[in-house]
Amino acid sequence: AQSVTQPDIHITVSEGASLELRCNYSYGATPYLFWYVQSPGQGLQLLLKYFSGDTLVQGIKGFEAEFKRSQSSFNLRKPSVHWSDAAEYFCAGTFNAGNNRKLIWGLGTSLAVNP
Amino acid sequence: GAVVSQHPSRVICKSGTSVKIECRSLDFQATTMFWYRQFPKQSLMLMATSNEGSKATYEQGVEKDKFLINHASLTLSTLTVTSAHPEDSSFYICSARQVGALAGGYEQYFGPGTRLTVT
């Protein structure tokens, strides 16, 4: 069955440190992959997406993600974290054909940033 | 662009009453809208998928008679929680996908969510 896994439930980093949030998927082919951020009291915002082509994807707010087929991973990275990056991060993928492509969600990683 | 609004943002209702939540795509037309439920500190749970002009497709375990979904136009979908009970209290989120999205453009744009509290 198709699935998206975020192994880390909670991560704490210091402001200015680098960040990597892990995401793995289970699917026989290449899915469409997304990273969303959910800040307290705000809606989900799309950070970046991967459909095909260049496996290193640049997103908003200084984030990037790299698709690695051999590892079935799509990890999110940021070289220097800001306090405002503290939020919940969700990795998601679409695997089904047709118009009603549903998003399969990871359980999320809660990011805390220490000053 | 691609802004989705939800109304109301918060609602408190008494047990046994019905509540309607609106989801609107403000600057694009959405053939497909999705309704999610999110429990505290948890991921999103897809409740149903609605296509404009047709009946919604509900996920397994979601009561279609309790959660009525209407997608009457390309910019509006509504979720009505009928005969609400305290266990229906949750954060409800809608999302929309754009008409004519390219093969790779299947991203969903999310509303800010509606916090429902049933007393």
CSV table of C-alpha atoms in Angstrom, one decimal:
chain,number,residue,atom,x,y,z
A,1,ALA,CA,0.0,0.0,0.0
A,2,GLN,CA,1.1,3.5,-0.7
A,3,SER,CA,2.4,5.4,2.4
A,4,VAL,CA,4.3,8.4,3.5
A,5,THR,CA,6.4,8.2,6.6
A,6,GLN,CA,8.0,10.9,8.7
A,7,PRO,CA,10.2,9.1,11.2
A,8,ASP,CA,10.8,12.1,13.4
A,9,ILE,CA,7.8,13.3,15.5
A,10,HIS,CA,9.6,16.2,17.1
A,11,ILE,CA,12.9,18.0,16.3
A,12,THR,CA,14.6,20.8,18.2
A,13,VAL,CA,17.3,22.9,16.6
A,14,SER,CA,19.1,26.0,17.5
A,15,GLU,CA,18.5,29.2,15.6
A,16,GLY,CA,21.1,29.4,12.8
A,17,ALA,CA,21.7,25.7,12.7
A,18,SER,CA,21.0,23.6,9.6
A,19,LEU,CA,17.8,21.5,9.4
A,20,GLU,CA,16.9,18.2,7.7
A,21,LEU,CA,13.4,16.7,8.1
A,22,ARG,CA,13.0,13.2,6.8
A,23,CYS,CA,10.3,11.8,4.6
A,24,ASN,CA,10.1,8.3,3.1
A,25,TYR,CA,7.5,6.9,0.8
A,26,SER,CA,6.3,3.5,-0.3
A,27,TYR,CA,5.2,3.2,-3.9
A,28,GLY,CA,6.1,1.2,-6.9
A,29,ALA,CA,6.6,4.2,-9.2
A,30,THR,CA,7.6,7.8,-8.7
A,31,PRO,CA,4.9,9.7,-6.8
A,32,TYR,CA,4.2,13.4,-6.8
A,33,LEU,CA,5.7,14.7,-3.5
A,34,PHE,CA,5.0,17.8,-1.4
A,35,TRP,CA,6.1,19.5,1.7
A,36,TYR,CA,3.6,21.6,3.6
A,37,VAL,CA,4.1,23.8,6.7
A,38,GLN,CA,1.4,24.5,9.2
A,39,SER,CA,2.0,27.3,11.7
A,40,PRO,CA,-0.1,27.8,14.7
A,41,GLY,CA,-3.4,29.4,13.8
A,42,GLN,CA,-2.6,29.3,10.1
A,43,GLY,CA,-3.5,27.2,7.2
A,44,LEU,CA,-1.2,24.7,5.4
A,45,GLN,CA,1.2,26.4,3.1
A,46,LEU,CA,3.0,24.6,0.3
A,47,LEU,CA,6.7,24.8,0.7
A,48,LEU,CA,7.7,22.9,-2.4
A,49,LYS,CA,6.8,20.0,-4.7
A,50,TYR,CA,8.4,17.4,-6.9
A,51,PHE,CA,6.9,15.9,-10.0
A,52,SER,CA,9.8,15.0,-12.2
A,53,GLY,CA,13.0,16.3,-13.5
A,54,ASP,CA,15.7,17.9,-11.3
A,55,THR,CA,15.7,15.9,-8.1
A,56,LEU,CA,16.8,19.0,-6.0
A,57,VAL,CA,13.8,21.2,-5.6
A,58,GLN,CA,13.9,24.8,-4.3
A,59,GLY,CA,11.0,26.1,-2.4
A,60,ILE,CA,9.9,29.1,-0.5
A,61,LYS,CA,11.4,30.5,2.7
A,62,GLY,CA,14.8,29.1,1.9
A,63,PHE,CA,13.8,25.5,1.9
A,64,GLU,CA,14.9,22.8,-0.5
A,65,ALA,CA,14.2,19.1,-0.8
A,66,GLU,CA,16.0,16.3,-2.6
A,67,PHE,CA,14.2,13.4,-4.2
A,68,LYS,CA,16.2,10.1,-3.9
A,69,ARG,CA,14.6,7.3,-5.8
A,70,SER,CA,17.1,4.7,-4.5
A,71,GLN,CA,16.2,5.6,-0.9
A,72,SER,CA,12.5,6.4,-1.5
A,73,SER,CA,13.1,9.6,0.3
A,74,PHE,CA,12.2,13.3,-0.1
A,75,ASN,CA,14.0,15.0,2.8
A,76,LEU,CA,13.5,18.7,3.5
A,77,ARG,CA,16.5,20.9,4.2
A,78,LYS,CA,17.3,24.4,5.2
A,79,PRO,CA,20.9,25.6,5.8
A,80,SER,CA,20.1,28.1,8.6
A,81,VAL,CA,16.9,27.9,10.6
A,82,HIS,CA,15.1,31.0,11.8
A,83,TRP,CA,12.9,31.2,14.9
A,84,SER,CA,9.9,31.8,12.7
A,85,ASP,CA,10.4,28.4,11.2
A,86,ALA,CA,9.0,26.7,14.3
A,87,ALA,CA,5.9,24.9,13.0
A,88,GLU,CA,4.5,21.6,12.0
A,89,TYR,CA,5.8,20.2,8.8
A,90,PHE,CA,4.0,17.6,6.7
A,91,CYS,CA,5.3,15.5,3.9
A,92,ALA,CA,2.6,14.3,1.5
A,93,GLY,CA,2.4,12.4,-1.8
A,94,THR,CA,-0.1,11.5,-4.5
A,95,PHE,CA,0.0,8.1,-5.9
A,96,ASN,CA,-3.3,7.4,-7.7
A,97,ALA,CA,-4.0,8.1,-11.3
A,98,GLY,CA,-7.1,10.1,-12.4
A,99,ASN,CA,-8.6,13.4,-11.4
A,100,ASN,CA,-9.2,12.6,-7.8
A,101,ARG,CA,-5.6,12.2,-6.8
A,102,LYS,CA,-5.7,12.1,-3.1
A,103,LEU,CA,-2.9,13.2,-0.8
A,104,ILE,CA,-1.4,10.6,1.4
A,105,TRP,CA,0.0,12.4,4.5
A,106,GLY,CA,2.9,11.7,6.8
A,107,LEU,CA,2.1,12.2,10.5
A,108,GLY,CA,4.1,15.4,10.6
A,109,THR,CA,7.2,16.6,12.3
A,110,SER,CA,7.0,19.3,14.9
A,111,LEU,CA,9.9,21.7,14.7
A,112,ALA,CA,11.0,23.8,17.7
A,113,VAL,CA,13.7,26.4,17.4
A,114,ASN,CA,15.8,27.4,20.4
A,115,PRO,CA,17.1,31.0,20.5
B,1,GLY,CA,-2.9,33.6,-6.3
B,2,ALA,CA,-4.6,30.3,-5.4
B,3,VAL,CA,-6.3,31.6,-2.2
B,4,VAL,CA,-8.8,29.4,-0.4
B,5,SER,CA,-11.0,30.9,2.4
B,6,GLN,CA,-13.1,29.1,5.0
B,7,HIS,CA,-16.0,30.5,7.0
B,8,PRO,CA,-16.4,30.6,9.9
B,9,SER,CA,-13.0,30.3,11.4
B,10,ARG,CA,-14.4,29.2,14.7
B,11,VAL,CA,-17.8,28.0,15.7
B,12,ILE,CA,-19.4,26.8,18.9
B,13,CYS,CA,-22.7,25.0,18.8
B,14,LYS,CA,-24.9,23.0,21.0
B,15,SER,CA,-25.2,19.3,20.8
B,16,GLY,CA,-27.9,18.2,18.4
B,17,THR,CA,-27.7,21.3,16.1
B,18,SER,CA,-26.2,21.5,12.6
B,19,VAL,CA,-23.3,23.6,11.5
B,20,LYS,CA,-22.4,24.6,8.0
B,21,ILE,CA,-18.8,25.4,7.0
B,22,GLU,CA,-18.1,27.1,3.7
B,23,CYS,CA,-15.0,26.7,1.6
B,24,ARG,CA,-14.3,29.1,-1.3
B,25,SER,CA,-11.6,29.4,-3.9
B,26,LEU,CA,-11.2,33.1,-4.2
B,27,ASP,CA,-9.1,33.6,-7.4
B,28,PHE,CA,-9.4,30.3,-9.2
B,29,GLN,CA,-11.9,27.7,-10.2
B,30,ALA,CA,-11.8,24.4,-8.4
B,31,THR,CA,-13.1,21.3,-10.0
B,32,THR,CA,-12.2,19.3,-7.0
B,33,MET,CA,-12.3,20.2,-3.3
B,34,PHE,CA,-11.3,18.1,-0.4
B,35,TRP,CA,-12.4,18.1,3.2
B,36,TYR,CA,-10.1,17.0,6.0
B,37,ARG,CA,-10.3,16.7,9.7
B,38,GLN,CA,-7.4,17.2,12.0
B,39,PHE,CA,-7.1,16.2,15.6
B,40,PRO,CA,-4.7,18.0,17.9
B,41,LYS,CA,-1.1,17.2,17.3
B,42,GLN,CA,-2.1,14.8,14.5
B,43,SER,CA,-2.0,14.7,10.7
B,44,LEU,CA,-4.8,15.4,8.4
B,45,MET,CA,-7.5,12.8,7.8
B,46,LEU,CA,-9.3,13.0,4.5
B,47,MET,CA,-13.0,12.9,4.9
B,48,ALA,CA,-14.3,13.3,1.4
B,49,THR,CA,-13.6,14.4,-2.1
B,50,SER,CA,-16.1,16.5,-3.9
B,51,ASN,CA,-16.3,17.3,-7.6
B,52,GLU,CA,-18.4,20.2,-8.8
B,53,GLY,CA,-21.9,19.1,-9.8
B,54,SER,CA,-21.6,15.6,-8.5
B,55,LYS,CA,-21.9,13.7,-5.3
B,56,ALA,CA,-19.0,13.6,-2.9
B,57,THR,CA,-16.9,10.5,-2.4
B,58,TYR,CA,-16.5,9.7,1.2
B,59,GLU,CA,-13.6,7.9,2.8
B,60,GLN,CA,-14.2,4.7,4.6
B,61,GLY,CA,-15.6,5.2,8.1
B,62,VAL,CA,-17.0,8.7,7.4
B,63,GLU,CA,-20.7,9.0,7.7
B,64,LYS,CA,-22.1,10.6,4.6
B,65,ASP,CA,-25.4,11.4,6.3
B,66,LYS,CA,-23.7,13.2,9.1
B,67,PHE,CA,-21.2,15.1,7.1
B,68,LEU,CA,-23.1,16.5,4.2
B,69,ILE,CA,-21.0,17.9,1.4
B,70,ASN,CA,-22.2,20.1,-1.4
B,71,HIS,CA,-20.1,21.4,-4.3
B,72,ALA,CA,-22.6,23.5,-6.2
B,73,SER,CA,-20.2,25.7,-8.1
B,74,LEU,CA,-16.6,25.9,-9.1
B,75,THR,CA,-15.7,28.2,-6.3
B,76,LEU,CA,-17.8,27.0,-3.4
B,77,SER,CA,-18.1,23.8,-1.4
B,78,THR,CA,-19.9,23.4,1.9
B,79,LEU,CA,-19.6,20.9,4.7
B,80,THR,CA,-22.6,20.5,7.0
B,81,VAL,CA,-22.2,18.7,10.3
B,82,THR,CA,-25.6,17.5,11.1
B,83,SER,CA,-26.8,16.7,14.6
B,84,ALA,CA,-23.4,17.6,16.0
B,85,HIS,CA,-22.1,15.9,19.1
B,86,PRO,CA,-19.1,16.7,21.3
B,87,GLU,CA,-17.1,14.0,19.5
B,88,ASP,CA,-17.4,16.0,16.3
B,89,SER,CA,-15.4,18.8,17.8
B,90,SER,CA,-12.3,19.1,15.7
B,91,PHE,CA,-10.4,21.3,13.2
B,92,TYR,CA,-11.9,21.0,9.7
B,93,ILE,CA,-9.8,22.0,6.8
B,94,CYS,CA,-10.8,22.2,3.1
B,95,SER,CA,-8.6,22.3,0.1
B,96,ALA,CA,-9.1,23.0,-3.6
B,97,ARG,CA,-7.5,21.9,-6.8
B,98,GLN,CA,-7.5,24.1,-9.9
B,99,VAL,CA,-9.5,23.5,-13.0
B,100,GLY,CA,-7.4,22.5,-15.9
B,101,ALA,CA,-4.4,21.8,-13.7
B,102,LEU,CA,-1.6,20.4,-15.8
B,103,ALA,CA,-0.6,16.8,-15.3
B,104,GLY,CA,2.0,17.8,-12.8
B,105,GLY,CA,-0.2,20.5,-11.2
B,106,TYR,CA,-2.1,18.4,-8.7
B,107,GLU,CA,-1.1,20.4,-5.6
B,108,GLN,CA,-3.9,21.4,-3.3
B,109,TYR,CA,-4.5,24.8,-1.9
B,110,PHE,CA,-5.7,24.9,1.7
B,111,GLY,CA,-8.1,27.0,3.6
B,112,PRO,CA,-7.2,28.3,7.0
B,113,GLY,CA,-9.4,25.8,8.8
B,114,THR,CA,-12.5,25.9,11.0
B,115,ARG,CA,-12.4,25.1,14.7
B,116,LEU,CA,-15.7,23.4,15.6
B,117,THR,CA,-16.6,23.0,19.3
B,118,VAL,CA,-19.7,21.2,20.2
B,119,THR,CA,-21.0,21.7,23.7
